[in-house]
PDB file of C-alpha atoms in Angstrom:
ATOM      1  CA  UNK A   1     135.532 114.977 -36.527  1.00 86.00           C
ATOM      2  CA  UNK A   2     135.146 112.182 -39.026  1.00 95.00           C
ATOM      3  CA  UNK A   3     133.939 109.042 -37.232  1.00 95.00           C
ATOM      4  CA  UNK A   4     131.133 107.896 -35.006  1.00 95.00           C
ATOM      5  CA  UNK A   5     133.700 107.115 -32.335  1.00 95.00           C
ATOM      6  CA  UNK A   6     134.964 110.700 -32.417  1.00 96.00           C
ATOM      7  CA  UNK A   7     131.401 111.976 -32.135  1.00 97.00           C
ATOM      8  CA  UNK A   8     130.809 109.631 -29.203  1.00 98.00           C
ATOM      9  CA  UNK A   9     133.935 110.826 -27.367  1.00 98.00           C
ATOM     10  CA  UNK A  10     132.881 114.403 -28.049  1.00 97.00           C
ATOM     11  CA  UNK A  11     129.417 113.677 -26.600  1.00 98.00           C
ATOM     12  CA  UNK A  12     130.923 112.095 -23.501  1.00 98.00           C
ATOM     13  CA  UNK A  13     133.197 115.125 -23.118  1.00 98.00           C
ATOM     14  CA  UNK A  14     130.215 117.419 -23.464  1.00 97.00           C
ATOM     15  CA  UNK A  15     128.427 115.548 -20.682  1.00 98.00           C
ATOM     16  CA  UNK A  16     131.535 115.642 -18.507  1.00 98.00           C
ATOM     17  CA  UNK A  17     131.533 119.438 -18.769  1.00 98.00           C
ATOM     18  CA  UNK A  18     127.773 119.535 -18.165  1.00 98.00           C
ATOM     19  CA  UNK A  19     128.034 117.464 -14.993  1.00 98.00           C
ATOM     20  CA  UNK A  20     130.988 119.486 -13.691  1.00 97.00           C
ATOM     21  CA  UNK A  21     129.090 122.713 -14.266  1.00 97.00           C
ATOM     22  CA  UNK A  22     126.019 121.267 -12.582  1.00 97.00           C
ATOM     23  CA  UNK A  23     127.914 120.306  -9.423  1.00 97.00           C
ATOM     24  CA  UNK A  24     128.553 124.007  -8.865  1.00 96.00           C
ATOM     25  CA  UNK A  25     125.052 125.056  -9.943  1.00 96.00           C
ATOM     26  CA  UNK A  26     123.390 122.493  -7.666  1.00 97.00           C
ATOM     27  CA  UNK A  27     125.399 123.744  -4.706  1.00 96.00           C
ATOM     28  CA  UNK A  28     124.296 127.291  -5.509  1.00 95.00           C
ATOM     29  CA  UNK A  29     120.665 126.167  -5.871  1.00 96.00           C
ATOM     30  CA  UNK A  30     120.825 124.414  -2.502  1.00 96.00           C
ATOM     31  CA  UNK A  31     122.224 127.545  -0.875  1.00 95.00           C
ATOM     32  CA  UNK A  32     119.588 129.752  -2.563  1.00 93.00           C
ATOM     33  CA  UNK A  33     116.599 127.573  -1.669  1.00 92.00           C
ATOM     34  CA  UNK A  34     114.311 128.768   1.099  1.00 91.00           C
ATOM     35  CA  UNK A  35     112.579 125.395   1.537  1.00 91.00           C
ATOM     36  CA  UNK A  36     114.418 122.680   3.473  1.00 93.00           C
ATOM     37  CA  UNK A  37     113.070 119.847   1.304  1.00 94.00           C
ATOM     38  CA  UNK A  38     114.248 121.597  -1.850  1.00 94.00           C
ATOM     39  CA  UNK A  39     117.650 122.359  -0.356  1.00 96.00           C
ATOM     40  CA  UNK A  40     118.009 118.676   0.571  1.00 96.00           C
ATOM     41  CA  UNK A  41     117.006 117.535  -2.934  1.00 96.00           C
ATOM     42  CA  UNK A  42     119.606 119.787  -4.576  1.00 97.00           C
ATOM     43  CA  UNK A  43     122.305 118.627  -2.142  1.00 97.00           C
ATOM     44  CA  UNK A  44     121.427 114.976  -2.771  1.00 97.00           C
ATOM     45  CA  UNK A  45     121.540 115.412  -6.539  1.00 96.00           C
ATOM     46  CA  UNK A  46     124.863 117.259  -6.277  1.00 97.00           C
ATOM     47  CA  UNK A  47     126.308 114.158  -4.592  1.00 98.00           C
ATOM     48  CA  UNK A  48     124.765 111.948  -7.293  1.00 97.00           C
ATOM     49  CA  UNK A  49     126.248 114.213  -9.951  1.00 98.00           C
ATOM     50  CA  UNK A  50     129.705 113.735  -8.463  1.00 98.00           C
ATOM     51  CA  UNK A  51     129.148 109.981  -8.869  1.00 98.00           C
ATOM     52  CA  UNK A  52     128.023 110.540 -12.445  1.00 98.00           C
ATOM     53  CA  UNK A  53     131.289 112.342 -13.162  1.00 98.00           C
ATOM     54  CA  UNK A  54     133.169 109.332 -11.796  1.00 98.00           C
ATOM     55  CA  UNK A  55     131.183 107.003 -14.067  1.00 98.00           C
ATOM     56  CA  UNK A  56     131.890 109.227 -17.073  1.00 98.00           C
ATOM     57  CA  UNK A  57     135.586 109.055 -16.203  1.00 98.00           C
ATOM     58  CA  UNK A  58     135.296 105.253 -16.103  1.00 98.00           C
ATOM     59  CA  UNK A  59     133.760 105.399 -19.598  1.00 98.00           C
ATOM     60  CA  UNK A  60     136.791 107.287 -20.896  1.00 98.00           C
ATOM     61  CA  UNK A  61     139.117 104.766 -19.251  1.00 98.00           C
ATOM     62  CA  UNK A  62     137.242 101.833 -20.805  1.00 98.00           C
ATOM     63  CA  UNK A  63     137.538 103.497 -24.211  1.00 98.00           C
ATOM     64  CA  UNK A  64     141.223 104.333 -23.718  1.00 97.00           C
ATOM     65  CA  UNK A  65     140.388 107.996 -24.294  1.00 97.00           C
ATOM     66  CA  UNK A  66     140.696 111.287 -22.437  1.00 95.00           C
ATOM     67  CA  UNK A  67     137.923 113.828 -22.104  1.00 92.00           C
ATOM     68  CA  UNK A  68     138.181 116.590 -24.666  1.00 93.00           C
ATOM     69  CA  UNK A  69     138.396 120.179 -23.495  1.00 91.00           C
ATOM     70  CA  UNK A  70     134.899 121.134 -24.609  1.00 94.00           C
ATOM     71  CA  UNK A  71     132.051 123.211 -23.247  1.00 95.00           C
ATOM     72  CA  UNK A  72     128.462 122.067 -22.926  1.00 97.00           C
ATOM     73  CA  UNK A  73     126.731 125.132 -24.314  1.00 97.00           C
ATOM     74  CA  UNK A  74     123.274 123.829 -23.374  1.00 96.00           C
ATOM     75  CA  UNK A  75     123.976 123.642 -19.645  1.00 97.00           C
ATOM     76  CA  UNK A  76     126.147 126.744 -19.657  1.00 96.00           C
ATOM     77  CA  UNK A  77     123.199 128.580 -21.223  1.00 97.00           C
ATOM     78  CA  UNK A  78     120.924 127.488 -18.382  1.00 96.00           C
ATOM     79  CA  UNK A  79     123.520 128.647 -15.862  1.00 96.00           C
ATOM     80  CA  UNK A  80     123.790 132.027 -17.618  1.00 97.00           C
ATOM     81  CA  UNK A  81     119.996 132.279 -17.499  1.00 97.00           C
ATOM     82  CA  UNK A  82     120.103 131.722 -13.718  1.00 95.00           C
ATOM     83  CA  UNK A  83     122.763 134.407 -13.303  1.00 95.00           C
ATOM     84  CA  UNK A  84     120.673 136.913 -15.257  1.00 97.00           C
ATOM     85  CA  UNK A  85     117.587 136.004 -13.197  1.00 96.00           C
ATOM     86  CA  UNK A  86     119.509 136.454  -9.931  1.00 94.00           C
ATOM     87  CA  UNK A  87     120.479 139.977 -10.962  1.00 95.00           C
ATOM     88  CA  UNK A  88     116.767 140.898 -10.914  1.00 94.00           C
ATOM     89  CA  UNK A  89     116.728 140.580  -7.078  1.00 92.00           C
ATOM     90  CA  UNK A  90     113.892 138.014  -6.970  1.00 92.00           C
ATOM     91  CA  UNK A  91     112.023 137.027  -3.816  1.00 88.00           C
ATOM     92  CA  UNK A  92     112.810 133.731  -2.065  1.00 87.00           C
ATOM     93  CA  UNK A  93     109.584 132.200  -3.399  1.00 86.00           C
ATOM     94  CA  UNK A  94     110.477 133.120  -6.959  1.00 90.00           C
ATOM     95  CA  UNK A  95     114.020 131.798  -6.549  1.00 93.00           C
ATOM     96  CA  UNK A  96     112.610 128.421  -5.503  1.00 93.00           C
ATOM     97  CA  UNK A  97     110.209 128.346  -8.453  1.00 92.00           C
ATOM     98  CA  UNK A  98     112.980 129.350 -10.861  1.00 95.00           C
ATOM     99  CA  UNK A  99     115.413 126.764  -9.462  1.00 95.00           C
ATOM    100  CA  UNK A 100     112.866 123.967  -9.815  1.00 95.00           C
ATOM    101  CA  UNK A 101     112.128 125.003 -13.400  1.00 94.00           C
ATOM    102  CA  UNK A 102     115.830 125.251 -14.213  1.00 96.00           C
ATOM    103  CA  UNK A 103     116.413 121.803 -12.703  1.00 96.00           C
ATOM    104  CA  UNK A 104     113.631 120.348 -14.852  1.00 96.00           C
ATOM    105  CA  UNK A 105     115.232 121.898 -17.946  1.00 97.00           C
ATOM    106  CA  UNK A 106     118.685 120.584 -17.012  1.00 98.00           C
ATOM    107  CA  UNK A 107     117.419 117.076 -16.227  1.00 98.00           C
ATOM    108  CA  UNK A 108     115.483 116.952 -19.500  1.00 98.00           C
ATOM    109  CA  UNK A 109     118.611 117.998 -21.403  1.00 98.00           C
ATOM    110  CA  UNK A 110     120.750 115.411 -19.622  1.00 98.00           C
ATOM    111  CA  UNK A 111     118.216 112.635 -20.195  1.00 98.00           C
ATOM    112  CA  UNK A 112     118.205 113.314 -23.943  1.00 98.00           C
ATOM    113  CA  UNK A 113     122.001 113.390 -24.045  1.00 98.00           C
ATOM    114  CA  UNK A 114     122.410 110.175 -22.047  1.00 99.00           C
ATOM    115  CA  UNK A 115     119.817 108.356 -24.158  1.00 99.00           C
ATOM    116  CA  UNK A 116     121.691 109.372 -27.301  1.00 98.00           C
ATOM    117  CA  UNK A 117     125.055 108.324 -25.852  1.00 99.00           C
ATOM    118  CA  UNK A 118     123.655 104.976 -24.714  1.00 99.00           C
ATOM    119  CA  UNK A 119     122.311 104.313 -28.214  1.00 98.00           C
ATOM    120  CA  UNK A 120     125.724 105.115 -29.689  1.00 98.00           C
ATOM    121  CA  UNK A 121     127.546 102.966 -27.108  1.00 98.00           C
ATOM    122  CA  UNK A 122     125.302  99.998 -27.863  1.00 98.00           C
ATOM    123  CA  UNK A 123     125.717 100.474 -31.601  1.00 98.00           C
ATOM    124  CA  UNK A 124     129.517 100.418 -31.169  1.00 97.00           C
ATOM    125  CA  UNK A 125     129.293  97.385 -28.833  1.00 98.00           C
ATOM    126  CA  UNK A 126     130.590  99.286 -25.778  1.00 98.00           C
ATOM    127  CA  UNK A 127     128.368  97.312 -23.406  1.00 98.00           C
ATOM    128  CA  UNK A 128     130.061  98.313 -20.141  1.00 99.00           C
ATOM    129  CA  UNK A 129     130.080 101.981 -21.176  1.00 99.00           C
ATOM    130  CA  UNK A 130     126.362 101.748 -21.982  1.00 99.00           C
ATOM    131  CA  UNK A 131     125.729 100.247 -18.530  1.00 99.00           C
ATOM    132  CA  UNK A 132     127.597 103.069 -16.785  1.00 99.00           C
ATOM    133  CA  UNK A 133     125.712 105.668 -18.795  1.00 99.00           C
ATOM    134  CA  UNK A 134     122.488 103.829 -17.991  1.00 99.00           C
ATOM    135  CA  UNK A 135     123.154 104.312 -14.273  1.00 99.00           C
ATOM    136  CA  UNK A 136     123.523 108.044 -14.848  1.00 98.00           C
ATOM    137  CA  UNK A 137     120.335 108.071 -16.913  1.00 99.00           C
ATOM    138  CA  UNK A 138     118.405 106.286 -14.169  1.00 98.00           C
ATOM    139  CA  UNK A 139     119.472 108.920 -11.618  1.00 98.00           C
ATOM    140  CA  UNK A 140     118.598 111.773 -13.978  1.00 98.00           C
ATOM    141  CA  UNK A 141     115.115 110.356 -14.568  1.00 98.00           C
ATOM    142  CA  UNK A 142     114.542 109.962 -10.823  1.00 97.00           C
ATOM    143  CA  UNK A 143     115.656 113.540 -10.224  1.00 97.00           C
ATOM    144  CA  UNK A 144     113.398 114.808 -13.003  1.00 96.00           C
ATOM    145  CA  UNK A 145     110.434 113.038 -11.412  1.00 96.00           C
ATOM    146  CA  UNK A 146     111.314 114.528  -8.027  1.00 95.00           C
ATOM    147  CA  UNK A 147     111.632 118.042  -9.478  1.00 95.00           C
ATOM    148  CA  UNK A 148     108.329 117.682 -11.317  1.00 94.00           C
ATOM    149  CA  UNK A 149     106.780 116.839  -7.944  1.00 91.00           C
ATOM    150  CA  UNK A 150     108.285 119.993  -6.473  1.00 89.00           C
ATOM    151  CA  UNK A 151     106.928 121.945  -9.429  1.00 85.00           C
ATOM    152  CA  UNK A 152     103.407 121.003  -8.337  1.00 80.00           C
ATOM    153  CA  UNK A 153     104.066 122.158  -4.753  1.00 82.00           C
ATOM    154  CA  UNK A 154     106.452 125.098  -5.046  1.00 77.00           C
ATOM    155  CA  UNK A 155     104.241 128.042  -5.916  1.00 70.00           C
ATOM    156  CA  UNK A 156     105.187 131.604  -5.099  1.00 64.00           C
ATOM    157  CA  UNK A 157     102.770 133.738  -3.120  1.00 62.00           C
ATOM    158  CA  UNK A 158     103.460 136.576  -5.557  1.00 52.00           C
ATOM    159  CA  UNK A 159     101.775 134.595  -8.328  1.00 59.00           C
ATOM    160  CA  UNK A 160      98.525 134.220  -6.391  1.00 60.00           C
ATOM    161  CA  UNK A 161      95.640 136.622  -6.772  1.00 62.00           C
ATOM    162  CA  UNK A 162      94.307 138.164  -3.562  1.00 67.00           C
ATOM    163  CA  UNK A 163      91.348 135.759  -3.690  1.00 71.00           C
ATOM    164  CA  UNK A 164      93.674 132.736  -4.039  1.00 67.00           C
ATOM    165  CA  UNK A 165      95.816 133.987  -1.155  1.00 65.00           C
ATOM    166  CA  UNK A 166      92.754 134.360   1.110  1.00 74.00           C
ATOM    167  CA  UNK A 167      91.574 130.842   0.205  1.00 74.00           C
ATOM    168  CA  UNK A 168      95.034 129.427   0.944  1.00 69.00           C
ATOM    169  CA  UNK A 169      95.123 131.144   4.346  1.00 73.00           C
ATOM    170  CA  UNK A 170      91.590 129.949   5.157  1.00 74.00           C
ATOM    171  CA  UNK A 171      92.451 126.417   4.057  1.00 69.00           C
ATOM    172  CA  UNK A 172      95.570 126.388   6.224  1.00 67.00           C
ATOM    173  CA  UNK A 173      93.557 127.571   9.239  1.00 72.00           C
ATOM    174  CA  UNK A 174      90.882 124.909   8.658  1.00 67.00           C
ATOM    175  CA  UNK A 175      93.543 122.239   8.225  1.00 57.00           C
ATOM    176  CA  UNK A 176      95.229 123.332  11.461  1.00 55.00           C
ATOM    177  CA  UNK A 177      91.954 123.096  13.401  1.00 54.00           C
ATOM    178  CA  UNK A 178      91.289 119.575  12.095  1.00 51.00           C
ATOM    179  CA  UNK A 179      94.734 118.414  13.222  1.00 48.00           C
ATOM    180  CA  UNK A 180      94.288 119.975  16.660  1.00 52.00           C
ATOM    181  CA  UNK A 181      90.955 118.189  17.193  1.00 50.00           C
TER     182      UNK A 181
END
């Protein structure tokens, strides 16, 4: 690799592999999730990710290039981490917490990569490519925000102390009585 253009094509190829790997991982996360809202969020982002792959392909076409056969080690590392975690036979609550955390890591990684690629595209005057990458970036940022919201709500019962668990049960009972009244 000797030129900025070659580095840019390599970066796009890296993101193509990342997104392809994430389509499979998001499907697995949706299937693993015990909460309907989380399952729906993973399924929705899987569909968005398929669209992101299409936009990356459009970028290659605009550049007159083909995606390199490369591996995104960052995302593959996160996927390997999930596999190792799954082998520990975690509870459903812990799976949900892990999946949300893994999604936040993946989205953060993708956001950094897309921002870098957009900067390079603009520098090389690839305006249309930058716009396509910007659409992907916008979706990644929205997903990150959504996952951060889940992070505040998805808490495993196993992480609560007995006192916290009793307060949560009491609060739920009180809340139920108020709604019934």
